PDB file of C-alpha atoms and ligand atoms in Angstrom:
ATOM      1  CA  UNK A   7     -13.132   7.966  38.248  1.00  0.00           C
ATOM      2  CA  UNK A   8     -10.770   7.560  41.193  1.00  0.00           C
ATOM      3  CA  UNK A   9      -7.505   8.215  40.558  1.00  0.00           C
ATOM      4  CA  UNK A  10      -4.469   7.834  43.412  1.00  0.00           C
ATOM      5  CA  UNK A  11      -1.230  10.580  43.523  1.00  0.00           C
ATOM      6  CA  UNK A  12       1.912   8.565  44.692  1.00  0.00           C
ATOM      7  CA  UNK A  13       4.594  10.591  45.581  1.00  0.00           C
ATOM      8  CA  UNK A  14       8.233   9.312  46.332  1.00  0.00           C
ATOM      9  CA  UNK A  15      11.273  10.702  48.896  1.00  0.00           C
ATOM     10  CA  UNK A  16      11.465  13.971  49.291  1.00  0.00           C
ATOM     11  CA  UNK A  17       8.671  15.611  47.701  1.00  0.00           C
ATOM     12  CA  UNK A  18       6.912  16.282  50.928  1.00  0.00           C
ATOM     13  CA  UNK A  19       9.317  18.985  50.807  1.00  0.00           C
ATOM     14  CA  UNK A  20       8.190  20.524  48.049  1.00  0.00           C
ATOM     15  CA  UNK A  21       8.239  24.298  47.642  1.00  0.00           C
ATOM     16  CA  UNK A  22      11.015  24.629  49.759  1.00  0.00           C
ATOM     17  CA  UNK A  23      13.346  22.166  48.351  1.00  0.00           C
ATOM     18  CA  UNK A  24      15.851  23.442  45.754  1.00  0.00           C
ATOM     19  CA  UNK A  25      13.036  25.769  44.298  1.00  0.00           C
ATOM     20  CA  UNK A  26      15.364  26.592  41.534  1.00  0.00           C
ATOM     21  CA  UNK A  27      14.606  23.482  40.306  1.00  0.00           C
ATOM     22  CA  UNK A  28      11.127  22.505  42.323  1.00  0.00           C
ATOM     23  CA  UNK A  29       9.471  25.660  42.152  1.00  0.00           C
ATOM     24  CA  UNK A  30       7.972  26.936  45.114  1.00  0.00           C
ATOM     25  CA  UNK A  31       4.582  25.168  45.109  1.00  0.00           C
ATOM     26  CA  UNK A  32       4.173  22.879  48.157  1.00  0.00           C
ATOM     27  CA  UNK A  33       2.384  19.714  47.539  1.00  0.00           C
ATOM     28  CA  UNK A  34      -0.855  21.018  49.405  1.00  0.00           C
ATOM     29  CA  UNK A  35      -1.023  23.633  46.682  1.00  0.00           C
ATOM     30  CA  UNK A  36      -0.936  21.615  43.979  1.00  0.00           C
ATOM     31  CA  UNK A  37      -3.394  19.112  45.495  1.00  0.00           C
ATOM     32  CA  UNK A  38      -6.007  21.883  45.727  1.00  0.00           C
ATOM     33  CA  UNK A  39      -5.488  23.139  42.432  1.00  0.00           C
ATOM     34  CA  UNK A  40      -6.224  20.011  41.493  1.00  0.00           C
ATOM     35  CA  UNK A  41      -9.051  19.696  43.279  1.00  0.00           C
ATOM     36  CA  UNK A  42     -10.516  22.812  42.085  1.00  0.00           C
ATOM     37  CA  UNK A  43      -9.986  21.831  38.182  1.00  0.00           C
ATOM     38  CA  UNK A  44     -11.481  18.010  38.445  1.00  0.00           C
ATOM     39  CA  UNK A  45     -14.262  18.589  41.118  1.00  0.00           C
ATOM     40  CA  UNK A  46     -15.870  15.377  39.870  1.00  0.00           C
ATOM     41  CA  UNK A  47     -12.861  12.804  40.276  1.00  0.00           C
ATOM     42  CA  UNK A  48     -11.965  10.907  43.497  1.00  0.00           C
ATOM     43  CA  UNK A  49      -8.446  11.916  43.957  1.00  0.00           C
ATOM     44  CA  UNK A  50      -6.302  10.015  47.126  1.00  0.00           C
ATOM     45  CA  UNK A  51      -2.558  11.490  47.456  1.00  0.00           C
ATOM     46  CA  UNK A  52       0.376   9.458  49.224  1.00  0.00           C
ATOM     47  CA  UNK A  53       3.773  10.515  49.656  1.00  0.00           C
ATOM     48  CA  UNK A  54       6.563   8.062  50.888  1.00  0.00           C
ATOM     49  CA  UNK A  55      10.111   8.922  51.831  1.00  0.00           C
ATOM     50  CA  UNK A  56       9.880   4.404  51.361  1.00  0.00           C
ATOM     51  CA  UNK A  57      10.602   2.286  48.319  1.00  0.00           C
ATOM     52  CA  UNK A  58       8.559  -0.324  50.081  1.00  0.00           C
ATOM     53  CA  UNK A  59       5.363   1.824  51.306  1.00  0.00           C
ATOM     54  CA  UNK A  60       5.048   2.706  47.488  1.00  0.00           C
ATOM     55  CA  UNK A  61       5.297  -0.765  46.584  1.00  0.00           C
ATOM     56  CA  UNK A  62       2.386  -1.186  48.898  1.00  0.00           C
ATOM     57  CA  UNK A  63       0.360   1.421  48.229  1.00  0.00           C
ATOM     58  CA  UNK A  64       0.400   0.423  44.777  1.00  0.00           C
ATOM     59  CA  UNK A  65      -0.815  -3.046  45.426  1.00  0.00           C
ATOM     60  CA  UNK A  66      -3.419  -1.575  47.475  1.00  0.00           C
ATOM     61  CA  UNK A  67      -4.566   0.457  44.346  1.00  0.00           C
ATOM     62  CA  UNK A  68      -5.809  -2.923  42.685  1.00  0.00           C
ATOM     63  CA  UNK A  69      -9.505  -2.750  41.973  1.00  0.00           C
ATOM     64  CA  UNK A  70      -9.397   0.342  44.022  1.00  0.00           C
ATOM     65  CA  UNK A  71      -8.336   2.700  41.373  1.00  0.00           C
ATOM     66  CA  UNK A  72      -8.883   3.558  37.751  1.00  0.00           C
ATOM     67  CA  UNK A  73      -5.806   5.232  37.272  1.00  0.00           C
ATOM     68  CA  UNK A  74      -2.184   5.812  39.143  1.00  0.00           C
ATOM     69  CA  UNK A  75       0.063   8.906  38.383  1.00  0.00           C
ATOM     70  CA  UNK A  76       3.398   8.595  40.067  1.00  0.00           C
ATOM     71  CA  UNK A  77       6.592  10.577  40.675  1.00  0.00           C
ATOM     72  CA  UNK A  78       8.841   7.873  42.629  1.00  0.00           C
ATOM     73  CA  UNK A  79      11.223  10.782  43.182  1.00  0.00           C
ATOM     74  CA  UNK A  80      14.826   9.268  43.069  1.00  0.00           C
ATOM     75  CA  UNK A  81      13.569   5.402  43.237  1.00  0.00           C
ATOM     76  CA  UNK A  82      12.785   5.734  39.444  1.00  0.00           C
ATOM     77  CA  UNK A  83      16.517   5.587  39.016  1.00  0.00           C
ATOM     78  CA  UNK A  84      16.864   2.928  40.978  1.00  0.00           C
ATOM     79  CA  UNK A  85      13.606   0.925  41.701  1.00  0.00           C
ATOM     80  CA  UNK A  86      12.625  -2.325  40.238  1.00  0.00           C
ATOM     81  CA  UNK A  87      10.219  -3.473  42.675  1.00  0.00           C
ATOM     82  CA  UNK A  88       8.383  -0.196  41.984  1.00  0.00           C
ATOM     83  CA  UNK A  89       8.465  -1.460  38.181  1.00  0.00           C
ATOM     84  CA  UNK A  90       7.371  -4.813  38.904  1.00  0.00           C
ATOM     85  CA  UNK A  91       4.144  -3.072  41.333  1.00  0.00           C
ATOM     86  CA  UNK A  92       3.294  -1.333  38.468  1.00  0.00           C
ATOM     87  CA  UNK A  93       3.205  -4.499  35.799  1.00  0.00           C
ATOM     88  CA  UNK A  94       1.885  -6.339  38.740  1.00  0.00           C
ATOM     89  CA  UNK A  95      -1.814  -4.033  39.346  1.00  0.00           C
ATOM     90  CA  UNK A  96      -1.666  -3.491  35.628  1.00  0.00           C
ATOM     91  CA  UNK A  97      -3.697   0.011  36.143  1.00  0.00           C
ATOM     92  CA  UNK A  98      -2.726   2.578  33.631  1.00  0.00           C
ATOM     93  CA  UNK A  99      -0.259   4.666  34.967  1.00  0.00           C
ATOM     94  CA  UNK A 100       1.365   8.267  34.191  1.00  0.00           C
ATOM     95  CA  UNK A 101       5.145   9.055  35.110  1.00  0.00           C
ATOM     96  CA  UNK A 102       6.050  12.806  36.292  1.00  0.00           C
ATOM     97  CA  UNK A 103       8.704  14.513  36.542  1.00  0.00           C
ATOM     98  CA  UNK A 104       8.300  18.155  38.061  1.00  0.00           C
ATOM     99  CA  UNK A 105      12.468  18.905  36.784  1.00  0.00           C
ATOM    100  CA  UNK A 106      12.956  18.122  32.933  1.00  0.00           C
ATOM    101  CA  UNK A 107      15.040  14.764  34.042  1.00  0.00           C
ATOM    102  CA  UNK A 108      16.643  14.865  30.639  1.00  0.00           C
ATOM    103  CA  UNK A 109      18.842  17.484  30.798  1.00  0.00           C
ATOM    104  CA  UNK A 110      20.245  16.744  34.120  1.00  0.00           C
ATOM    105  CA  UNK A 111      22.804  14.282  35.496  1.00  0.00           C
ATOM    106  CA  UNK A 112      23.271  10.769  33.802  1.00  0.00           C
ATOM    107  CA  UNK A 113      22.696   9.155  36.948  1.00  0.00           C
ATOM    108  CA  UNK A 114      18.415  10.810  36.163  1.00  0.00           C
ATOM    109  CA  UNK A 115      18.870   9.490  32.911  1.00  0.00           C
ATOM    110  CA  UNK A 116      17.611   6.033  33.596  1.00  0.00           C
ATOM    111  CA  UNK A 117      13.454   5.505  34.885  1.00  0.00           C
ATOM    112  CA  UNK A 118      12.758   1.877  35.151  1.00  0.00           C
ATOM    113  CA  UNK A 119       8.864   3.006  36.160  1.00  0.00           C
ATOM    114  CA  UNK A 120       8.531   4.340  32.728  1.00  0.00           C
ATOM    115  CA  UNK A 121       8.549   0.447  31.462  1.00  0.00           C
ATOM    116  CA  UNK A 122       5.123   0.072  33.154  1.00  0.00           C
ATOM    117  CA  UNK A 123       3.736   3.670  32.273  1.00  0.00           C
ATOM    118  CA  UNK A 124       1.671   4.493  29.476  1.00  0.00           C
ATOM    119  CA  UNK A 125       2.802   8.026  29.335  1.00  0.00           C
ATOM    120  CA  UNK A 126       5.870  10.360  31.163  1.00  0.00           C
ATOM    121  CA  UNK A 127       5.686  14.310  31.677  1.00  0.00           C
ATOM    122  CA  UNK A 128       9.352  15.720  32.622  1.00  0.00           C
ATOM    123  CA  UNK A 129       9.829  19.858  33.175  1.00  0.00           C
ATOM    124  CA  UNK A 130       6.599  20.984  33.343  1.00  0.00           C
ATOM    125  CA  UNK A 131       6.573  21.994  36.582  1.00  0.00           C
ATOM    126  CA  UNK A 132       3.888  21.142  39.192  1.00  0.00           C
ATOM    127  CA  UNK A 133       1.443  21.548  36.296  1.00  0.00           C
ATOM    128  CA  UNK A 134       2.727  17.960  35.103  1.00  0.00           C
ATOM    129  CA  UNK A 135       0.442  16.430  37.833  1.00  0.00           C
ATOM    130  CA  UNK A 136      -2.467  18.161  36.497  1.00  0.00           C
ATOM    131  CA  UNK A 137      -1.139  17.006  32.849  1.00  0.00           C
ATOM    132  CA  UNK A 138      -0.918  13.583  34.058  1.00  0.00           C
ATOM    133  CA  UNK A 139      -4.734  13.462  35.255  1.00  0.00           C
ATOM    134  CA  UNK A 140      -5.717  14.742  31.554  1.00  0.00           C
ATOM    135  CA  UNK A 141      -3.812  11.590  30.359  1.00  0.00           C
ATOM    136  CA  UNK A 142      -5.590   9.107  32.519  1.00  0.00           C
ATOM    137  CA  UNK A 143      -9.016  10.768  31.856  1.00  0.00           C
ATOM    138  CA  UNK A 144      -8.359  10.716  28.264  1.00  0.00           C
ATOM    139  CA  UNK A 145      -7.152   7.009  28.413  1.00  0.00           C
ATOM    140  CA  UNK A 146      -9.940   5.543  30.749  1.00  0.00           C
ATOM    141  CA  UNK A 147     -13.209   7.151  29.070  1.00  0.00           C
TER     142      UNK A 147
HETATM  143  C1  DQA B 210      12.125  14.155  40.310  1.00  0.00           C
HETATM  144  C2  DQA B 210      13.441  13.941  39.583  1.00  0.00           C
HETATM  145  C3  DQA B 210      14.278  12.914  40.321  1.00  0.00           C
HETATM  146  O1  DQA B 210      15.501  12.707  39.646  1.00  0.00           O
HETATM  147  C4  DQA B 210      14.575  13.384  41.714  1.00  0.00           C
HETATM  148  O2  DQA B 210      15.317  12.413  42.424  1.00  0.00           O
HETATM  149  C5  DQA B 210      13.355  13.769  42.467  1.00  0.00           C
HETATM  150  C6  DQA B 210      12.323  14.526  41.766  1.00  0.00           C
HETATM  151  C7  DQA B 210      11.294  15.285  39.666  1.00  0.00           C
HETATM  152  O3  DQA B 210      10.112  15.380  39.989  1.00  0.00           O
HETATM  153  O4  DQA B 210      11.807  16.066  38.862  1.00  0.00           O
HETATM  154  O5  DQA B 210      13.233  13.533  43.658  1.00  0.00           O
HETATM  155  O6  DQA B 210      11.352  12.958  40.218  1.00  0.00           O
END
């Protein structure tokens, strides 16, 4: 099963960006974790500080991947085209949040990504990502 990590702005900073609310896991970390937990899956990882390059990257996921999880960072607030990527490849797709989005400002309140997602994870930390590849193993078999 090959499964592809899209990260939006500003989580390349991760573990050092408002760890209060981040933690203090960097990306690399949690990549390796998950590495170490699903030996058997393909697992490709792409972090964009663009709306655009995740629009892309999602195209290019079409009959390349069984399976997207994706934290588009602030653009789930705002992004349509990231919506419309999603619909578009039609590969099932998990939503994370590493900050419980919920109980923070009303502005996080909206995700338009969560339209094209079959499932969302908010405040579970970094751990989410490794919730989210349960989810798509679970959903594909
Ligand atoms: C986030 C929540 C977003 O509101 C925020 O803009 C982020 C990170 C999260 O993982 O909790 O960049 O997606």
């Amino acid at each position: 099963m090959r499964i592809v990590i899209l990260n939006g702005p500003n989580l390349n900073l991760l573990g050092r960006r408002e760890p209060a609310i981040y933690g203090t896991r960097s990306m690399e970390q949690v990549l390796l974790d998950i590495q170490h937990a699903y030996p058997e899956l393909h697992i490709a990882y792409h972090q964009s500080n663009h709306e655009g390059d995740l629009v892309d990257n999602i195209q290019f996921a079409y009959g390349v991947f069984d399976g997207i999880v994706i934290n588009p960072g602030a653009y789930t607030h705002t992004s349509i085209a990231i919506l419309d990527a999603l619909k578009a490849v039609d590969i099932p797709a998990v939503e994370v949040h590493i900050s419980d989005v919920s109980s923070r400002e009303d502005f996080r309140q909206i995700s338009y990504v969560r339209n094209a997602c079959f499932k969302t994870i908010c405040g579970k930390g970094t751990d989410g990502y490794l919730e989210a590849i349960d989810a798509l193993i679970e959903k594909v078999k």
